[in-house]
Amino acid sequence: MDTKEKLKQILVKDLNLEEVTPEEISDSAPLFGEGLGLDSLDAVELVVIVQKHFGVEIKDMEEGRKAFQSVDSLAAYIEERKGA
Amino acid sequence: MRLSVRGIGIVGAFGTGVESFEKALVEGQVTVGSIEVATGEGVQAVPAYRADTAGLEEFVPKRSLRRVDHYSKLALLGSFLALKDAGMLDSGLSRVGLVIASGYGATATTYAFLDSLISGGDTCASPTHFANSVHNAAAANVAITLGIRGPSLTVSQFDMSVPSALVSARQWLAEGRVDTVLFGAIDEVSELVAYLQHRRRGPRHAPAMAPLDAGAESSIIGEGASFLLLTRDEGAPAYCGIDSVETGNLFGTQLSLPSDALLLLGADGRSELGRRYQDAVPEGAQAACYTPIYGSMPAAAGFDLAAAALALKAGRAFASPAGPGPFVPAPAAVSRICSLRLAGPSEYATIVMSKL
Amino acid sequence: MIHWPVAITGLGCICAAGGTVPDCLDSLYAGRRAPVPPTRFSTSHPTAFPVFEVRDFREPPELLRTSALGVQAAAEALADADLSPEELRGLRVGVCVGTTVGSALNDEGFCRAHRAGEEPDLFPMERILNSNPAAAIARAFGCTGPCQTVVNACASGTDAVGLAASWIRGGICDVAIAGGADELGRITYHGFISLMITDDSPCKPFDRDRKGLNLGEGAGMLVLESEQVRARRGARARSFVMGYGSACDAHHLTAPHPDGAGLRQAVAEALACCAVAAERVAFVNAHGTGTPDNDRVESRVLAELFPGVPYHSTKGHTGHTLGAAGGIEAVFTVACLERGVVPASAGFENVDPELAGEPLRGNREVAGDFALSQSLAFGGSNSVLLFGKGDAE
């Protein structure tokens, strides 16, 4: 399974996204605000999720903000650092 | 100053809403469920009164509940039901205060947070679980969902949470800080609560609660939410009035009880308290106990109040579901009830309610 | 309805700034602070976040540290009020205490053992059940009045003092011990780290470079007394609880309302209930945790409601003591109002151009009769206390 697919499944499960399936999440849609409707508490949860499932550390929210724009950007962020 | 109970929102093992609760009180029985818990001897089922929050879907879209845990869902459901019962669901909630009493708080989420630390290590603590594990998470979720912008108070005084919180709720109304208090009692059955029960009372759990049998160890853990909508008594129609609230420590002094009220005992099958209740009831006093309808939990004191309110509205007391015990049974007609709660060696609370 | 003032006749405090109220004040006025990485518990987190621990204090084994800290601060406050155990016995004394961890069935060791399939000793759980902070204080001093452990997260201590004042006004008790207590532990430490609002250096409330809070621990207690009892004893009021307000943001579980809606409402209520105008407030002890969000919202509300009024945060000296903070800061606010000198806001150096104002840079003499202490909490609870000058010394 590629990182994007895995990420979508984890998002739905760990953030308990009711009424959303992994397939419905588009790669480029914004995660926060209008897109998936995530908020600041989800953002910090996402930091833990990325650490837990991919072993990738997001040091602060400035870094997080860049990574969390979309599934695309987050997957790229993880790919870049995985195993680094 | 007298308070009046204008609405009741209640959920427990007996079902959802005042009608289910009243039906269970009239029939004198409720089906007891269980919760599975890991023990040193494998998974065991601990008897428990379980509450279902499915009724919440009538009031809020599922999507907005994705981060709301069972403890907060109980609070939300209780709140909506109480407002609906009082006909206030669509009225603006200005000058409304929120008071929540819980003995143990969100214990399932507290455990889930510890799990995140234990399984993932110190860098994988879940912030969502942490935020939801604070005792006032339920009040926060209710305020956010209902748009309550008045004062909010959560009290955790174990068995005395409800009477203690009621002291402050009454003051808010007496001092005119608010015109209405949404007053809720909540506790949840969680793996932790069940495991503690298993360790203390298991493995042979009593098949049914016999709270007025002072020597018997018959407690069964319970969960649910009992919300009362309280205002100053200004003559509007209501279930009943709350005349006085008193709580504190006796430290050897004598408990004083009204002689003209039915005593509603908070006894719940914990044998260490059974004797205290028996000693507290004066000879010849009429007494009743309804805890076998909702189970043993600190918030049960809030269910006592709701049961008393229903009895006073109808002017008829319910019979004690597990029999009258050594006391004079509740009379058919009732106009005044004193809810009595005892805890520890010397804590006490009396709440006197009367027919309007 | 105008609320009449409620006398404060005793103060007690224990925190990283000091083991007694005079010790704490010395640290505050001298600008001393020394947060260090936790020494009382271990962590495998790679970053060592500094905390403000209470040193040289050991709780008895049967009591939670939180409650032991509370008992210690209460003992100091009762001694300060000159209320002996004999005197207390004849009075109806209530106890109202804010906490965040003091009544939670939360024990990591117990949970770990249970998860590992063991049958852990019930002692840690029994200790929690026997250590409810308000109940523990009532037991320690034989208080017969109502006990209330307030769990309104970081506003708990402030609410406890406001509620206790209302009990005295309502004749529910003659004397009340009120404040807050909280201990520092692995659970809150890692919880706050996970929220990414802790600073890995000493906290800098209202500073341009602030990164978050440092946690702390301790207890702050006040003795409130009815006028009847006070007149009979001839006790001096060090200060008065004048007003109290609290309001919900109804906005978000962890983030404050961006306009500070609930805080404004709480301030308005605290001033209105005692009919004191905002211009008469001499200084404000701000919540000032050092998190970007809190300080932004708070400075904005302060600039609009209290233009030109000096403010400071004492969390640079104590860390954020959560449920204890409102109690500790009430004690500090009262003591500083009494002395007429407000300490500099520790940790503040650089003006943040995005904030509407700046906190006190140096100790400042103030002449006014009123001072405000405010708390903002998780769940959008906002609480505010207004204190008035006491009797002349």
CSV table of C-alpha atoms in Angstrom, one decimal, chain C residues 56-214:
chain,number,residue,atom,x,y,z
C,56,ASP,CA,12.0,20.1,49.9
C,57,PHE,CA,8.4,18.8,50.2
C,58,ARG,CA,7.5,15.3,50.9
C,59,GLU,CA,3.9,14.1,51.0
C,60,PRO,CA,2.8,11.4,53.5
C,61,PRO,CA,2.5,8.1,51.7
C,62,GLU,CA,-1.2,7.8,52.2
C,63,LEU,CA,-2.0,11.1,50.6
C,64,LEU,CA,-1.8,12.4,47.1
C,65,ARG,CA,0.9,15.0,46.7
C,66,THR,CA,-1.8,17.4,45.4
C,67,SER,CA,-3.8,17.1,48.6
C,68,ALA,CA,-0.7,17.3,50.8
C,69,LEU,CA,0.3,20.5,49.1
C,70,GLY,CA,-3.2,21.8,49.7
C,71,VAL,CA,-3.2,20.9,53.3
C,72,GLN,CA,0.2,22.7,53.8
C,73,ALA,CA,-1.0,25.9,52.1
C,74,ALA,CA,-4.3,25.7,54.1
C,75,ALA,CA,-2.3,25.3,57.4
C,76,GLU,CA,-0.4,28.5,56.6
C,77,ALA,CA,-3.5,30.4,55.7
C,78,LEU,CA,-5.3,29.4,58.9
C,79,ALA,CA,-2.3,30.3,61.0
C,80,ASP,CA,-2.1,33.7,59.1
C,81,ALA,CA,-5.8,34.2,59.9
C,82,ASP,CA,-5.0,33.3,63.5
C,83,LEU,CA,-7.7,30.6,63.5
C,84,SER,CA,-6.7,27.8,66.0
C,85,PRO,CA,-8.1,24.3,65.8
C,86,GLU,CA,-10.2,25.0,68.9
C,87,GLU,CA,-11.7,28.1,67.3
C,88,LEU,CA,-12.4,26.3,64.0
C,89,ARG,CA,-14.3,23.6,65.9
C,90,GLY,CA,-17.0,26.0,66.9
C,91,LEU,CA,-17.6,27.3,63.4
C,92,ARG,CA,-19.1,25.9,60.2
C,93,VAL,CA,-16.1,25.8,57.9
C,94,GLY,CA,-16.4,25.1,54.2
C,95,VAL,CA,-13.7,23.9,51.9
C,96,CYS,CA,-13.6,24.8,48.2
C,97,VAL,CA,-10.6,23.7,46.2
C,98,GLY,CA,-9.7,23.7,42.5
C,99,THR,CA,-7.6,21.0,41.0
C,100,THR,CA,-7.1,19.1,37.7
C,101,VAL,CA,-5.4,15.9,38.9
C,102,GLY,CA,-6.5,15.7,42.5
C,103,SER,CA,-9.7,13.7,41.9
C,104,ALA,CA,-8.9,11.8,38.8
C,105,LEU,CA,-8.6,8.0,38.9
C,106,ASN,CA,-5.4,8.2,37.0
C,107,ASP,CA,-2.4,6.1,38.0
C,108,GLU,CA,0.1,5.1,35.4
C,109,GLY,CA,1.7,2.3,37.4
C,110,PHE,CA,-1.7,0.7,38.1
C,111,CYS,CA,-2.7,0.9,34.5
C,112,ARG,CA,0.6,-0.5,33.2
C,113,ALA,CA,0.3,-3.5,35.6
C,114,HIS,CA,-3.3,-4.1,34.7
C,115,ARG,CA,-2.5,-4.0,31.0
C,116,ALA,CA,0.3,-6.4,31.6
C,117,GLY,CA,-2.2,-8.9,32.9
C,118,GLU,CA,-1.1,-8.5,36.6
C,119,GLU,CA,-3.4,-7.9,39.5
C,120,PRO,CA,-2.0,-4.7,40.8
C,121,ASP,CA,-2.2,-3.6,44.4
C,122,LEU,CA,-5.3,-1.4,44.8
C,123,PHE,CA,-3.4,1.0,47.0
C,124,PRO,CA,-2.8,3.8,44.4
C,125,MET,CA,-6.5,3.8,43.6
C,126,GLU,CA,-7.5,3.7,47.3
C,127,ARG,CA,-5.1,6.6,47.9
C,128,ILE,CA,-6.8,8.7,45.2
C,129,LEU,CA,-10.2,7.9,46.6
C,130,ASN,CA,-9.0,8.9,50.1
C,131,SER,CA,-7.3,12.1,48.9
C,132,ASN,CA,-10.0,14.2,47.4
C,133,PRO,CA,-8.4,17.6,47.9
C,134,ALA,CA,-11.4,19.4,49.6
C,135,ALA,CA,-12.2,16.3,51.7
C,136,ALA,CA,-8.5,15.9,52.7
C,137,ILE,CA,-8.3,19.5,53.9
C,138,ALA,CA,-11.7,19.2,55.7
C,139,ARG,CA,-10.4,16.1,57.5
C,140,ALA,CA,-7.1,17.7,58.4
C,141,PHE,CA,-8.8,20.7,60.1
C,142,GLY,CA,-12.1,19.1,61.2
C,143,CYS,CA,-14.2,21.3,58.9
C,144,THR,CA,-17.9,20.5,59.1
C,145,GLY,CA,-19.2,22.6,56.2
C,146,PRO,CA,-19.6,21.8,52.6
C,147,CYS,CA,-16.7,20.4,50.6
C,148,GLN,CA,-16.2,21.1,47.0
C,149,THR,CA,-13.5,20.0,44.6
C,150,VAL,CA,-13.8,22.2,41.6
C,151,VAL,CA,-12.5,20.6,38.3
C,152,ASN,CA,-12.8,23.5,35.8
C,153,ALA,CA,-9.3,22.7,34.4
C,154,CYS,CA,-7.0,25.8,34.6
C,155,ALA,CA,-9.6,28.1,36.0
C,156,SER,CA,-10.5,25.8,38.9
C,157,GLY,CA,-8.6,27.8,41.6
C,158,THR,CA,-10.2,31.1,40.6
C,159,ASP,CA,-13.7,29.6,40.5
C,160,ALA,CA,-13.1,27.9,43.9
C,161,VAL,CA,-12.4,31.3,45.5
C,162,GLY,CA,-15.4,33.0,43.8
C,163,LEU,CA,-17.7,30.2,44.8
C,164,ALA,CA,-16.5,30.1,48.4
C,165,ALA,CA,-17.1,33.9,48.7
C,166,SER,CA,-20.7,33.2,47.5
C,167,TRP,CA,-21.1,30.6,50.2
C,168,ILE,CA,-20.1,33.1,52.9
C,169,ARG,CA,-22.5,35.7,51.5
C,170,GLY,CA,-25.2,33.1,51.4
C,171,GLY,CA,-24.6,32.1,55.1
C,172,ILE,CA,-23.8,28.5,54.0
C,173,CYS,CA,-20.6,28.7,56.2
C,174,ASP,CA,-18.9,31.0,58.6
C,175,VAL,CA,-15.4,30.5,57.3
C,176,ALA,CA,-14.2,29.0,54.0
C,177,ILE,CA,-10.8,27.6,53.0
C,178,ALA,CA,-10.6,28.2,49.3
C,179,GLY,CA,-8.0,28.0,46.6
C,180,GLY,CA,-6.3,25.4,44.4
C,181,ALA,CA,-3.8,22.6,44.5
C,182,ASP,CA,-2.1,20.5,41.8
C,183,GLU,CA,1.0,18.3,41.6
C,184,LEU,CA,3.2,17.7,38.6
C,185,GLY,CA,3.4,14.3,37.1
C,186,ARG,CA,4.2,12.3,34.0
C,187,ILE,CA,0.6,12.4,32.8
C,188,THR,CA,0.1,16.2,32.6
C,189,TYR,CA,3.7,16.6,31.5
C,190,HIS,CA,3.3,14.4,28.5
C,191,GLY,CA,-0.2,15.6,27.9
C,192,PHE,CA,0.8,19.2,27.6
C,193,ILE,CA,3.8,18.3,25.4
C,194,SER,CA,1.5,16.4,23.1
C,195,LEU,CA,-0.6,19.6,22.7
C,196,MET,CA,2.6,21.3,21.5
C,197,ILE,CA,2.1,24.2,23.9
C,198,THR,CA,5.1,23.7,26.2
C,199,ASP,CA,8.3,25.8,25.9
C,200,ASP,CA,11.7,23.9,25.9
C,201,SER,CA,13.2,27.0,27.6
C,202,PRO,CA,12.0,29.0,30.6
C,203,CYS,CA,8.6,30.4,29.7
C,204,LYS,CA,8.2,34.0,28.4
C,205,PRO,CA,4.7,35.2,28.9
C,206,PHE,CA,3.7,38.0,26.5
C,207,ASP,CA,7.2,38.0,24.9
C,208,ARG,CA,7.7,38.1,21.1
C,209,ASP,CA,9.6,34.8,21.3
C,210,ARG,CA,7.3,32.9,23.6
C,211,LYS,CA,6.8,29.3,22.6
C,212,GLY,CA,4.5,28.0,25.3
C,213,LEU,CA,4.1,27.3,28.9
C,214,ASN,CA,6.2,25.5,31.6
